[in-house]
Amino acid sequence: MRYRYTIEQHTLKFRQPAGTSRGVYTERRIWLVKFEDTLTGRVGVGECAPLPNLSCDDLPNYEAVLNSLCDKVAHLGRTDFEDLRPYPSMTFGIETALLHAQRGTYRLFDTPYSRGEEQIPINGLIWMGTLDEMRKRVEEKIREGSRCIKIKIGAINWDDELSLIKSIRERYTEKEIEIRVDANGAFKTNEAIEKLERLAKYNLHSIEQPIEKGNWNEMARLCRTSPLPIALDEELIGINQPQEKAQLLDAIRPQYIVIKPSLHGGMQGSREWIELARERKIGSWLTSALESNVGLNAIANLAADIYGPNITFPQGLGTGKLFVENIKLNENE
């Protein structure tokens, strides 16, 4: 057996409730996978973190399936990506742990970012709440230096959400503060274009997933007619085979795709999505899916490897302070 492995379950508590149009998160359950290389003695850690009622591998027997996949990897001494395709969050954790064990460091790729020579620009994430709460969060992010703000919309009063966006744009131009919004599929199809037109007045960068996933024809129509660029997110979940990915991109033709390795195929699956998008001149960026420091570090390293060097496009990595107690990384690694 090339590797020995262990699996640990953890529950992380949010500092404050994290609201989306699909509901509110107060805690986060994750699994840490640890692989020990029996030849070198190096240990690697990866995070498997499915999102309830969203991930395609959010299974009732999740840990049993994860254990089976890890057992096969441990005996083979490598991953079989075709076996892993149906399980994106498990794939991401296993890939991360093996890379960590192989390199002996949390710097998973050799990049200017991993060597501490450059930083990755990120968006400041604004969770849903009352209008006053969201205003305060926007001000806090801007004071901290964020020049790209991502606002979750679709759960509070629509006019209040527009008021918030308008207030930002009245104070800052699009060159000073970039605004992205994420509807998480909250718009009804018969109202979507009107809402997109109203949002477009404020010179936003883009909107993620305006309507529910699965309605390719309507989403394609919106991408053709919207005055505001559209980014697909949830639409990509469960589309794991390369030919299916190409079919979706050709059918909908979005302006952007938003890639979360835990949801969209791990590292290798994410690279597939991004390469297919590039071939079609579709933009992309990477973002976290509420992982701990272990997963967030891996996504940042992956972003630097894919988009670097000299990354200027903000990535969705502003989730490092979400939890009361996060997983600590060894700074010496």
mmCIF file of C-alpha atoms in Angstrom:
data_model
loop_
_atom_site.group_PDB
_atom_site.id
_atom_site.type_symbol
_atom_site.label_atom_id
_atom_site.label_comp_id
_atom_site.label_asym_id
_atom_site.label_seq_id
_atom_site.Cartn_x
_atom_site.Cartn_y
_atom_site.Cartn_z
ATOM 1 C CA MET A 1 0.000 0.000 0.000
ATOM 2 C CA ARG A 2 1.541 3.330 -1.120
ATOM 3 C CA TYR A 3 -0.527 5.510 1.212
ATOM 4 C CA ARG A 4 -2.142 5.244 4.606
ATOM 5 C CA TYR A 5 -5.116 7.516 5.178
ATOM 6 C CA THR A 6 -7.440 8.803 7.855
ATOM 7 C CA ILE A 7 -10.699 10.756 7.643
ATOM 8 C CA GLU A 8 -11.781 13.284 10.280
ATOM 9 C CA GLN A 9 -15.164 14.999 10.458
ATOM 10 C CA HIS A 10 -15.338 18.580 11.748
ATOM 11 C CA THR A 11 -18.160 21.060 12.322
ATOM 12 C CA LEU A 12 -17.264 24.733 11.895
ATOM 13 C CA LYS A 13 -19.403 27.487 13.410
ATOM 14 C CA PHE A 14 -20.047 30.714 11.481
ATOM 15 C CA ARG A 15 -19.241 33.959 13.260
ATOM 16 C CA GLN A 16 -22.566 35.281 12.001
ATOM 17 C CA PRO A 17 -25.346 33.603 10.008
ATOM 18 C CA ALA A 18 -24.445 33.417 6.313
ATOM 19 C CA GLY A 19 -27.583 34.244 4.339
ATOM 20 C CA THR A 20 -28.301 33.358 0.723
ATOM 21 C CA SER A 21 -31.510 33.186 -1.290
ATOM 22 C CA ARG A 22 -31.504 29.428 -0.608
ATOM 23 C CA GLY A 23 -31.375 29.784 3.154
ATOM 24 C CA VAL A 24 -29.072 30.635 6.052
ATOM 25 C CA TYR A 25 -25.971 28.729 7.161
ATOM 26 C CA THR A 26 -25.001 28.724 10.837
ATOM 27 C CA GLU A 27 -22.526 25.846 10.747
ATOM 28 C CA ARG A 28 -20.470 23.922 8.202
ATOM 29 C CA ARG A 29 -19.670 20.208 8.227
ATOM 30 C CA ILE A 30 -16.445 19.138 6.535
ATOM 31 C CA TRP A 31 -14.230 16.079 6.296
ATOM 32 C CA LEU A 32 -10.428 16.315 6.386
ATOM 33 C CA VAL A 33 -8.644 13.565 4.469
ATOM 34 C CA LYS A 34 -5.049 12.825 5.445
ATOM 35 C CA PHE A 35 -2.750 10.706 3.265
ATOM 36 C CA GLU A 36 0.632 9.541 4.534
ATOM 37 C CA ASP A 37 3.145 8.551 1.863
ATOM 38 C CA THR A 38 4.678 5.281 3.130
ATOM 39 C CA LEU A 39 7.860 5.895 1.095
ATOM 40 C CA THR A 40 8.636 9.444 2.239
ATOM 41 C CA GLY A 41 6.675 9.698 5.466
ATOM 42 C CA ARG A 42 5.098 12.954 4.274
ATOM 43 C CA VAL A 43 1.502 13.634 5.271
ATOM 44 C CA GLY A 44 -0.918 15.614 3.129
ATOM 45 C CA VAL A 45 -4.251 17.106 4.156
ATOM 46 C CA GLY A 46 -7.243 17.877 1.946
ATOM 47 C CA GLU A 47 -10.763 19.133 2.606
ATOM 48 C CA CYS A 48 -13.960 17.463 1.435
ATOM 49 C CA ALA A 49 -16.829 19.884 2.013
ATOM 50 C CA PRO A 50 -20.150 19.243 0.242
ATOM 51 C CA LEU A 51 -22.825 21.918 0.530
ATOM 52 C CA PRO A 52 -26.157 20.536 1.788
ATOM 53 C CA ASN A 53 -28.899 20.357 -0.854
ATOM 54 C CA LEU A 54 -26.559 21.814 -3.463
ATOM 55 C CA SER A 55 -23.529 19.590 -4.116
ATOM 56 C CA CYS A 56 -24.173 16.713 -6.508
ATOM 57 C CA ASP A 57 -22.285 14.464 -4.054
ATOM 58 C CA ASP A 58 -24.212 15.537 -0.944
ATOM 59 C CA LEU A 59 -24.955 11.909 -0.120
ATOM 60 C CA PRO A 60 -26.520 10.327 3.003
ATOM 61 C CA ASN A 61 -23.622 7.833 3.048
ATOM 62 C CA TYR A 62 -21.000 10.476 2.210
ATOM 63 C CA GLU A 63 -18.299 9.238 4.569
ATOM 64 C CA ALA A 64 -18.695 5.613 3.449
ATOM 65 C CA VAL A 65 -18.276 6.607 -0.215
ATOM 66 C CA LEU A 66 -15.304 8.824 0.656
ATOM 67 C CA ASN A 67 -13.701 5.981 2.586
ATOM 68 C CA SER A 68 -14.114 3.645 -0.397
ATOM 69 C CA LEU A 69 -12.511 6.144 -2.787
ATOM 70 C CA CYS A 70 -9.620 6.837 -0.407
ATOM 71 C CA ASP A 71 -9.038 3.113 0.047
ATOM 72 C CA LYS A 72 -8.675 2.652 -3.712
ATOM 73 C CA VAL A 73 -6.291 5.609 -3.996
ATOM 74 C CA ALA A 74 -4.221 4.302 -1.082
ATOM 75 C CA HIS A 75 -3.757 0.922 -2.763
ATOM 76 C CA LEU A 76 -3.241 2.231 -6.318
ATOM 77 C CA GLY A 77 -0.886 4.975 -5.196
ATOM 78 C CA ARG A 78 -2.641 7.460 -7.473
ATOM 79 C CA THR A 79 -6.071 8.825 -8.375
ATOM 80 C CA ASP A 80 -8.320 7.496 -11.113
ATOM 81 C CA PHE A 81 -10.097 10.695 -12.148
ATOM 82 C CA GLU A 82 -12.816 8.876 -14.069
ATOM 83 C CA ASP A 83 -13.831 7.103 -10.853
ATOM 84 C CA LEU A 84 -13.825 10.409 -9.002
ATOM 85 C CA ARG A 85 -15.834 12.479 -11.513
ATOM 86 C CA PRO A 86 -19.256 11.952 -9.855
ATOM 87 C CA TYR A 87 -17.894 13.220 -6.506
ATOM 88 C CA PRO A 88 -16.484 16.765 -6.905
ATOM 89 C CA SER A 89 -16.029 17.636 -3.233
ATOM 90 C CA MET A 90 -14.363 14.293 -2.516
ATOM 91 C CA THR A 91 -12.175 14.698 -5.602
ATOM 92 C CA PHE A 92 -11.008 18.121 -4.434
ATOM 93 C CA GLY A 93 -10.053 16.862 -0.979
ATOM 94 C CA ILE A 94 -8.210 13.810 -2.276
ATOM 95 C CA GLU A 95 -6.337 15.822 -4.939
ATOM 96 C CA THR A 96 -5.304 18.409 -2.357
ATOM 97 C CA ALA A 97 -4.088 15.819 0.152
ATOM 98 C CA LEU A 98 -1.995 13.973 -2.439
ATOM 99 C CA LEU A 99 -0.430 17.193 -3.758
ATOM 100 C CA HIS A 100 0.379 18.253 -0.216
ATOM 101 C CA ALA A 101 1.997 14.887 0.535
ATOM 102 C CA GLN A 102 3.952 14.881 -2.716
ATOM 103 C CA ARG A 103 5.290 18.431 -2.352
ATOM 104 C CA GLY A 104 5.647 18.418 1.418
ATOM 105 C CA THR A 105 4.212 21.931 1.618
ATOM 106 C CA TYR A 106 0.898 23.795 1.500
ATOM 107 C CA ARG A 107 2.389 25.701 -1.444
ATOM 108 C CA LEU A 108 0.807 23.262 -3.864
ATOM 109 C CA PHE A 109 2.182 24.789 -7.087
ATOM 110 C CA ASP A 110 5.358 26.718 -7.810
ATOM 111 C CA THR A 111 4.042 30.207 -8.574
ATOM 112 C CA PRO A 112 4.919 33.805 -7.643
ATOM 113 C CA TYR A 113 1.942 33.684 -5.269
ATOM 114 C CA SER A 114 3.139 30.525 -3.495
ATOM 115 C CA ARG A 115 6.633 32.019 -3.200
ATOM 116 C CA GLY A 116 5.180 35.131 -1.573
ATOM 117 C CA GLU A 117 6.121 37.378 -4.490
ATOM 118 C CA GLU A 118 2.598 38.524 -5.423
ATOM 119 C CA GLN A 119 -0.907 38.624 -4.027
ATOM 120 C CA ILE A 120 -4.218 37.543 -5.501
ATOM 121 C CA PRO A 121 -6.905 40.265 -5.686
ATOM 122 C CA ILE A 122 -10.192 39.117 -4.149
ATOM 123 C CA ASN A 123 -13.762 40.342 -3.926
ATOM 124 C CA GLY A 124 -15.270 41.458 -0.637
ATOM 125 C CA LEU A 125 -18.278 39.211 0.007
ATOM 126 C CA ILE A 126 -21.485 40.793 1.353
ATOM 127 C CA TRP A 127 -23.867 38.253 2.863
ATOM 128 C CA MET A 128 -27.606 38.825 2.967
ATOM 129 C CA GLY A 129 -29.145 40.489 5.982
ATOM 130 C CA THR A 130 -31.253 43.509 6.725
ATOM 131 C CA LEU A 131 -30.615 46.583 4.591
ATOM 132 C CA ASP A 132 -28.774 48.287 7.459
ATOM 133 C CA GLU A 133 -26.642 45.190 8.092
ATOM 134 C CA MET A 134 -25.676 44.973 4.429
ATOM 135 C CA ARG A 135 -24.815 48.685 4.269
ATOM 136 C CA LYS A 136 -22.504 48.274 7.259
ATOM 137 C CA ARG A 137 -20.853 45.229 5.693
ATOM 138 C CA VAL A 138 -20.242 47.116 2.450
ATOM 139 C CA GLU A 139 -18.643 50.014 4.319
ATOM 140 C CA GLU A 140 -16.488 47.601 6.322
ATOM 141 C CA LYS A 141 -15.202 45.866 3.176
ATOM 142 C CA ILE A 142 -14.394 49.158 1.477
ATOM 143 C CA ARG A 143 -12.560 50.397 4.602
ATOM 144 C CA GLU A 144 -10.552 47.167 4.561
ATOM 145 C CA GLY A 145 -9.439 47.990 1.043
ATOM 146 C CA SER A 146 -11.788 45.920 -1.143
ATOM 147 C CA ARG A 147 -12.085 47.339 -4.646
ATOM 148 C CA CYS A 148 -14.439 44.606 -5.803
ATOM 149 C CA ILE A 149 -17.663 43.963 -3.863
ATOM 150 C CA LYS A 150 -19.838 40.883 -4.368
ATOM 151 C CA ILE A 151 -23.374 41.236 -3.008
ATOM 152 C CA LYS A 152 -25.724 38.336 -2.399
ATOM 153 C CA ILE A 153 -29.202 39.370 -3.571
ATOM 154 C CA GLY A 154 -32.620 37.783 -3.887
ATOM 155 C CA ALA A 155 -33.738 37.273 -0.293
ATOM 156 C CA ILE A 156 -34.720 40.729 0.985
ATOM 157 C CA ASN A 157 -36.932 43.413 -0.539
ATOM 158 C CA TRP A 158 -35.928 44.057 -4.161
ATOM 159 C CA ASP A 159 -36.182 47.823 -3.817
ATOM 160 C CA ASP A 160 -33.931 47.705 -0.751
ATOM 161 C CA GLU A 161 -31.336 45.744 -2.713
ATOM 162 C CA LEU A 162 -31.443 48.279 -5.527
ATOM 163 C CA SER A 163 -31.158 51.079 -2.980
ATOM 164 C CA LEU A 164 -28.009 49.493 -1.557
ATOM 165 C CA ILE A 165 -26.408 49.129 -4.984
ATOM 166 C CA LYS A 166 -27.432 52.657 -5.968
ATOM 167 C CA SER A 167 -25.901 54.095 -2.803
ATOM 168 C CA ILE A 168 -22.547 52.461 -3.593
ATOM 169 C CA ARG A 169 -22.547 53.673 -7.174
ATOM 170 C CA GLU A 170 -23.467 57.229 -6.156
ATOM 171 C CA ARG A 171 -20.272 57.359 -4.106
ATOM 172 C CA TYR A 172 -17.918 55.286 -6.239
ATOM 173 C CA THR A 173 -17.509 54.900 -9.991
ATOM 174 C CA GLU A 174 -17.106 51.469 -11.567
ATOM 175 C CA LYS A 175 -13.372 52.162 -11.856
ATOM 176 C CA GLU A 176 -13.157 52.787 -8.112
ATOM 177 C CA ILE A 177 -15.398 49.954 -6.898
ATOM 178 C CA GLU A 178 -16.393 46.985 -9.044
ATOM 179 C CA ILE A 179 -19.770 45.508 -8.060
ATOM 180 C CA ARG A 180 -20.755 41.909 -8.702
ATOM 181 C CA VAL A 181 -24.086 40.452 -7.598
ATOM 182 C CA ASP A 182 -25.131 36.848 -7.028
ATOM 183 C CA ALA A 183 -28.812 35.941 -7.224
ATOM 184 C CA ASN A 184 -28.349 32.195 -6.573
ATOM 185 C CA GLY A 185 -31.223 31.529 -8.992
ATOM 186 C CA ALA A 186 -33.681 33.755 -7.123
ATOM 187 C CA PHE A 187 -35.259 35.566 -10.089
ATOM 188 C CA LYS A 188 -38.412 34.213 -11.704
ATOM 189 C CA THR A 189 -38.015 33.735 -15.447
ATOM 190 C CA ASN A 190 -40.833 36.152 -16.298
ATOM 191 C CA GLU A 191 -39.237 38.985 -14.281
ATOM 192 C CA ALA A 192 -35.562 38.329 -14.891
ATOM 193 C CA ILE A 193 -34.942 40.591 -17.889
ATOM 194 C CA GLU A 194 -36.651 43.569 -16.222
ATOM 195 C CA LYS A 195 -34.518 43.125 -13.097
ATOM 196 C CA LEU A 196 -31.367 42.747 -15.167
ATOM 197 C CA GLU A 197 -32.161 45.992 -16.983
ATOM 198 C CA ARG A 198 -32.632 47.834 -13.684
ATOM 199 C CA LEU A 199 -29.370 46.446 -12.293
ATOM 200 C CA ALA A 200 -27.477 47.358 -15.458
ATOM 201 C CA LYS A 201 -28.110 51.062 -14.784
ATOM 202 C CA TYR A 202 -25.533 50.895 -12.010
ATOM 203 C CA ASN A 203 -22.663 49.667 -14.185
ATOM 204 C CA LEU A 204 -22.224 46.310 -12.501
ATOM 205 C CA HIS A 205 -19.551 43.847 -13.551
ATOM 206 C CA SER A 206 -21.871 40.825 -13.725
ATOM 207 C CA ILE A 207 -24.620 38.807 -12.104
ATOM 208 C CA GLU A 208 -24.265 35.169 -11.101
ATOM 209 C CA GLN A 209 -27.062 32.696 -11.786
ATOM 210 C CA PRO A 210 -30.078 35.019 -12.167
ATOM 211 C CA ILE A 211 -32.607 32.172 -12.581
ATOM 212 C CA GLU A 212 -32.769 28.604 -11.338
ATOM 213 C CA LYS A 213 -30.505 26.037 -12.937
ATOM 214 C CA GLY A 214 -31.834 23.566 -15.486
ATOM 215 C CA ASN A 215 -33.668 25.934 -17.844
ATOM 216 C CA TRP A 216 -31.046 26.112 -20.568
ATOM 217 C CA ASN A 217 -33.272 27.723 -23.197
ATOM 218 C CA GLU A 218 -34.321 30.592 -20.948
ATOM 219 C CA MET A 219 -30.801 31.084 -19.605
ATOM 220 C CA ALA A 220 -29.442 31.169 -23.159
ATOM 221 C CA ARG A 221 -32.034 33.826 -24.076
ATOM 222 C CA LEU A 222 -31.021 35.927 -21.074
ATOM 223 C CA CYS A 223 -27.330 35.643 -21.969
ATOM 224 C CA ARG A 224 -28.146 36.878 -25.493
ATOM 225 C CA THR A 225 -30.377 39.780 -24.463
ATOM 226 C CA SER A 226 -29.237 40.909 -21.019
ATOM 227 C CA PRO A 227 -27.552 44.330 -20.793
ATOM 228 C CA LEU A 228 -25.644 42.909 -17.813
ATOM 229 C CA PRO A 229 -23.045 40.113 -18.244
ATOM 230 C CA ILE A 230 -24.203 36.784 -16.819
ATOM 231 C CA ALA A 231 -22.025 34.271 -14.989
ATOM 232 C CA LEU A 232 -23.086 30.648 -14.510
ATOM 233 C CA ASP A 233 -22.528 28.984 -11.145
ATOM 234 C CA GLU A 234 -25.142 26.495 -9.913
ATOM 235 C CA GLU A 235 -25.911 25.722 -13.569
ATOM 236 C CA LEU A 236 -22.606 23.841 -13.760
ATOM 237 C CA ILE A 237 -23.230 21.546 -10.780
ATOM 238 C CA GLY A 238 -23.596 17.890 -11.705
ATOM 239 C CA ILE A 239 -22.227 18.415 -15.216
ATOM 240 C CA ASN A 240 -19.114 16.301 -14.820
ATOM 241 C CA GLN A 241 -18.266 14.787 -18.219
ATOM 242 C CA PRO A 242 -16.259 16.886 -20.739
ATOM 243 C CA GLN A 243 -18.797 16.417 -23.530
ATOM 244 C CA GLU A 244 -21.620 17.540 -21.218
ATOM 245 C CA LYS A 245 -19.627 20.614 -20.195
ATOM 246 C CA ALA A 246 -19.041 21.554 -23.827
ATOM 247 C CA GLN A 247 -22.712 20.983 -24.634
ATOM 248 C CA LEU A 248 -23.837 23.314 -21.830
ATOM 249 C CA LEU A 249 -21.417 26.091 -22.805
ATOM 250 C CA ASP A 250 -22.384 25.835 -26.481
ATOM 251 C CA ALA A 251 -26.101 25.897 -25.649
ATOM 252 C CA ILE A 252 -26.104 28.798 -23.178
ATOM 253 C CA ARG A 253 -23.048 30.857 -24.201
ATOM 254 C CA PRO A 254 -22.651 32.803 -20.917
ATOM 255 C CA GLN A 255 -20.284 35.714 -20.581
ATOM 256 C CA TYR A 256 -18.584 34.079 -17.569
ATOM 257 C CA ILE A 257 -18.476 30.901 -15.533
ATOM 258 C CA VAL A 258 -17.729 30.860 -11.806
ATOM 259 C CA ILE A 259 -15.770 27.785 -10.765
ATOM 260 C CA LYS A 260 -15.828 26.267 -7.283
ATOM 261 C CA PRO A 261 -13.596 23.179 -7.167
ATOM 262 C CA SER A 262 -15.700 21.552 -4.419
ATOM 263 C CA LEU A 263 -18.778 21.809 -6.643
ATOM 264 C CA HIS A 264 -17.385 21.644 -10.158
ATOM 265 C CA GLY A 265 -15.023 18.705 -10.347
ATOM 266 C CA GLY A 266 -12.080 19.287 -8.049
ATOM 267 C CA MET A 267 -8.859 20.671 -9.494
ATOM 268 C CA GLN A 268 -8.829 18.635 -12.684
ATOM 269 C CA GLY A 269 -12.527 19.164 -13.364
ATOM 270 C CA SER A 270 -12.129 22.899 -12.764
ATOM 271 C CA ARG A 271 -9.276 23.054 -15.264
ATOM 272 C CA GLU A 272 -11.492 21.301 -17.810
ATOM 273 C CA TRP A 273 -14.267 23.863 -17.357
ATOM 274 C CA ILE A 274 -11.870 26.800 -17.664
ATOM 275 C CA GLU A 275 -10.126 25.439 -20.749
ATOM 276 C CA LEU A 276 -13.444 24.722 -22.486
ATOM 277 C CA ALA A 277 -14.588 28.257 -21.620
ATOM 278 C CA ARG A 278 -11.383 29.785 -22.955
ATOM 279 C CA GLU A 279 -11.841 27.968 -26.254
ATOM 280 C CA ARG A 280 -15.228 29.711 -26.524
ATOM 281 C CA LYS A 281 -13.929 33.103 -25.335
ATOM 282 C CA ILE A 282 -15.953 32.822 -22.114
ATOM 283 C CA GLY A 283 -14.386 34.395 -19.043
ATOM 284 C CA SER A 284 -14.020 32.684 -15.682
ATOM 285 C CA TRP A 285 -12.831 33.055 -12.127
ATOM 286 C CA LEU A 286 -12.381 30.752 -9.150
ATOM 287 C CA THR A 287 -14.222 31.061 -5.871
ATOM 288 C CA SER A 288 -14.521 29.197 -2.601
ATOM 289 C CA ALA A 289 -17.591 27.309 -1.423
ATOM 290 C CA LEU A 290 -17.322 28.093 2.308
ATOM 291 C CA GLU A 291 -14.317 25.848 2.904
ATOM 292 C CA SER A 292 -11.980 26.045 5.877
ATOM 293 C CA ASN A 293 -8.423 27.335 5.563
ATOM 294 C CA VAL A 294 -7.377 23.986 4.077
ATOM 295 C CA GLY A 295 -9.688 24.227 1.075
ATOM 296 C CA LEU A 296 -9.300 27.985 0.720
ATOM 297 C CA ASN A 297 -5.514 27.669 0.554
ATOM 298 C CA ALA A 298 -5.812 25.002 -2.138
ATOM 299 C CA ILE A 299 -8.158 27.162 -4.248
ATOM 300 C CA ALA A 300 -5.846 30.163 -3.963
ATOM 301 C CA ASN A 301 -2.897 28.041 -5.086
ATOM 302 C CA LEU A 302 -4.946 26.666 -7.974
ATOM 303 C CA ALA A 303 -6.036 30.165 -9.037
ATOM 304 C CA ALA A 304 -2.424 31.338 -9.062
ATOM 305 C CA ASP A 305 -1.426 28.361 -11.208
ATOM 306 C CA ILE A 306 -4.284 28.813 -13.698
ATOM 307 C CA TYR A 307 -4.463 32.604 -14.020
ATOM 308 C CA GLY A 308 -1.003 33.762 -12.959
ATOM 309 C CA PRO A 309 1.422 35.258 -12.899
ATOM 310 C CA ASN A 310 0.285 38.852 -12.399
ATOM 311 C CA ILE A 311 -3.354 38.119 -11.590
ATOM 312 C CA THR A 312 -5.427 41.293 -11.867
ATOM 313 C CA PHE A 313 -8.942 39.812 -12.012
ATOM 314 C CA PRO A 314 -10.473 39.494 -8.502
ATOM 315 C CA GLN A 315 -11.094 35.925 -7.370
ATOM 316 C CA GLY A 316 -13.789 34.808 -4.925
ATOM 317 C CA LEU A 317 -11.522 33.988 -2.007
ATOM 318 C CA GLY A 318 -12.800 36.395 0.638
ATOM 319 C CA THR A 319 -14.175 33.764 3.022
ATOM 320 C CA GLY A 320 -11.224 33.280 5.367
ATOM 321 C CA LYS A 321 -12.811 34.974 8.387
ATOM 322 C CA LEU A 322 -16.196 33.250 8.322
ATOM 323 C CA PHE A 323 -15.680 30.747 11.131
ATOM 324 C CA VAL A 324 -15.278 31.109 14.887
ATOM 325 C CA GLU A 325 -12.461 28.536 14.908
ATOM 326 C CA ASN A 326 -10.853 27.666 11.594
ATOM 327 C CA ILE A 327 -8.460 24.836 10.766
ATOM 328 C CA LYS A 328 -4.923 26.030 11.417
ATOM 329 C CA LEU A 329 -2.228 25.507 8.794
ATOM 330 C CA ASN A 330 1.382 24.988 9.804
ATOM 331 C CA GLU A 331 3.068 28.234 8.806
ATOM 332 C CA ASN A 332 6.375 26.428 8.330
ATOM 333 C CA GLU A 333 4.854 24.578 5.422
#
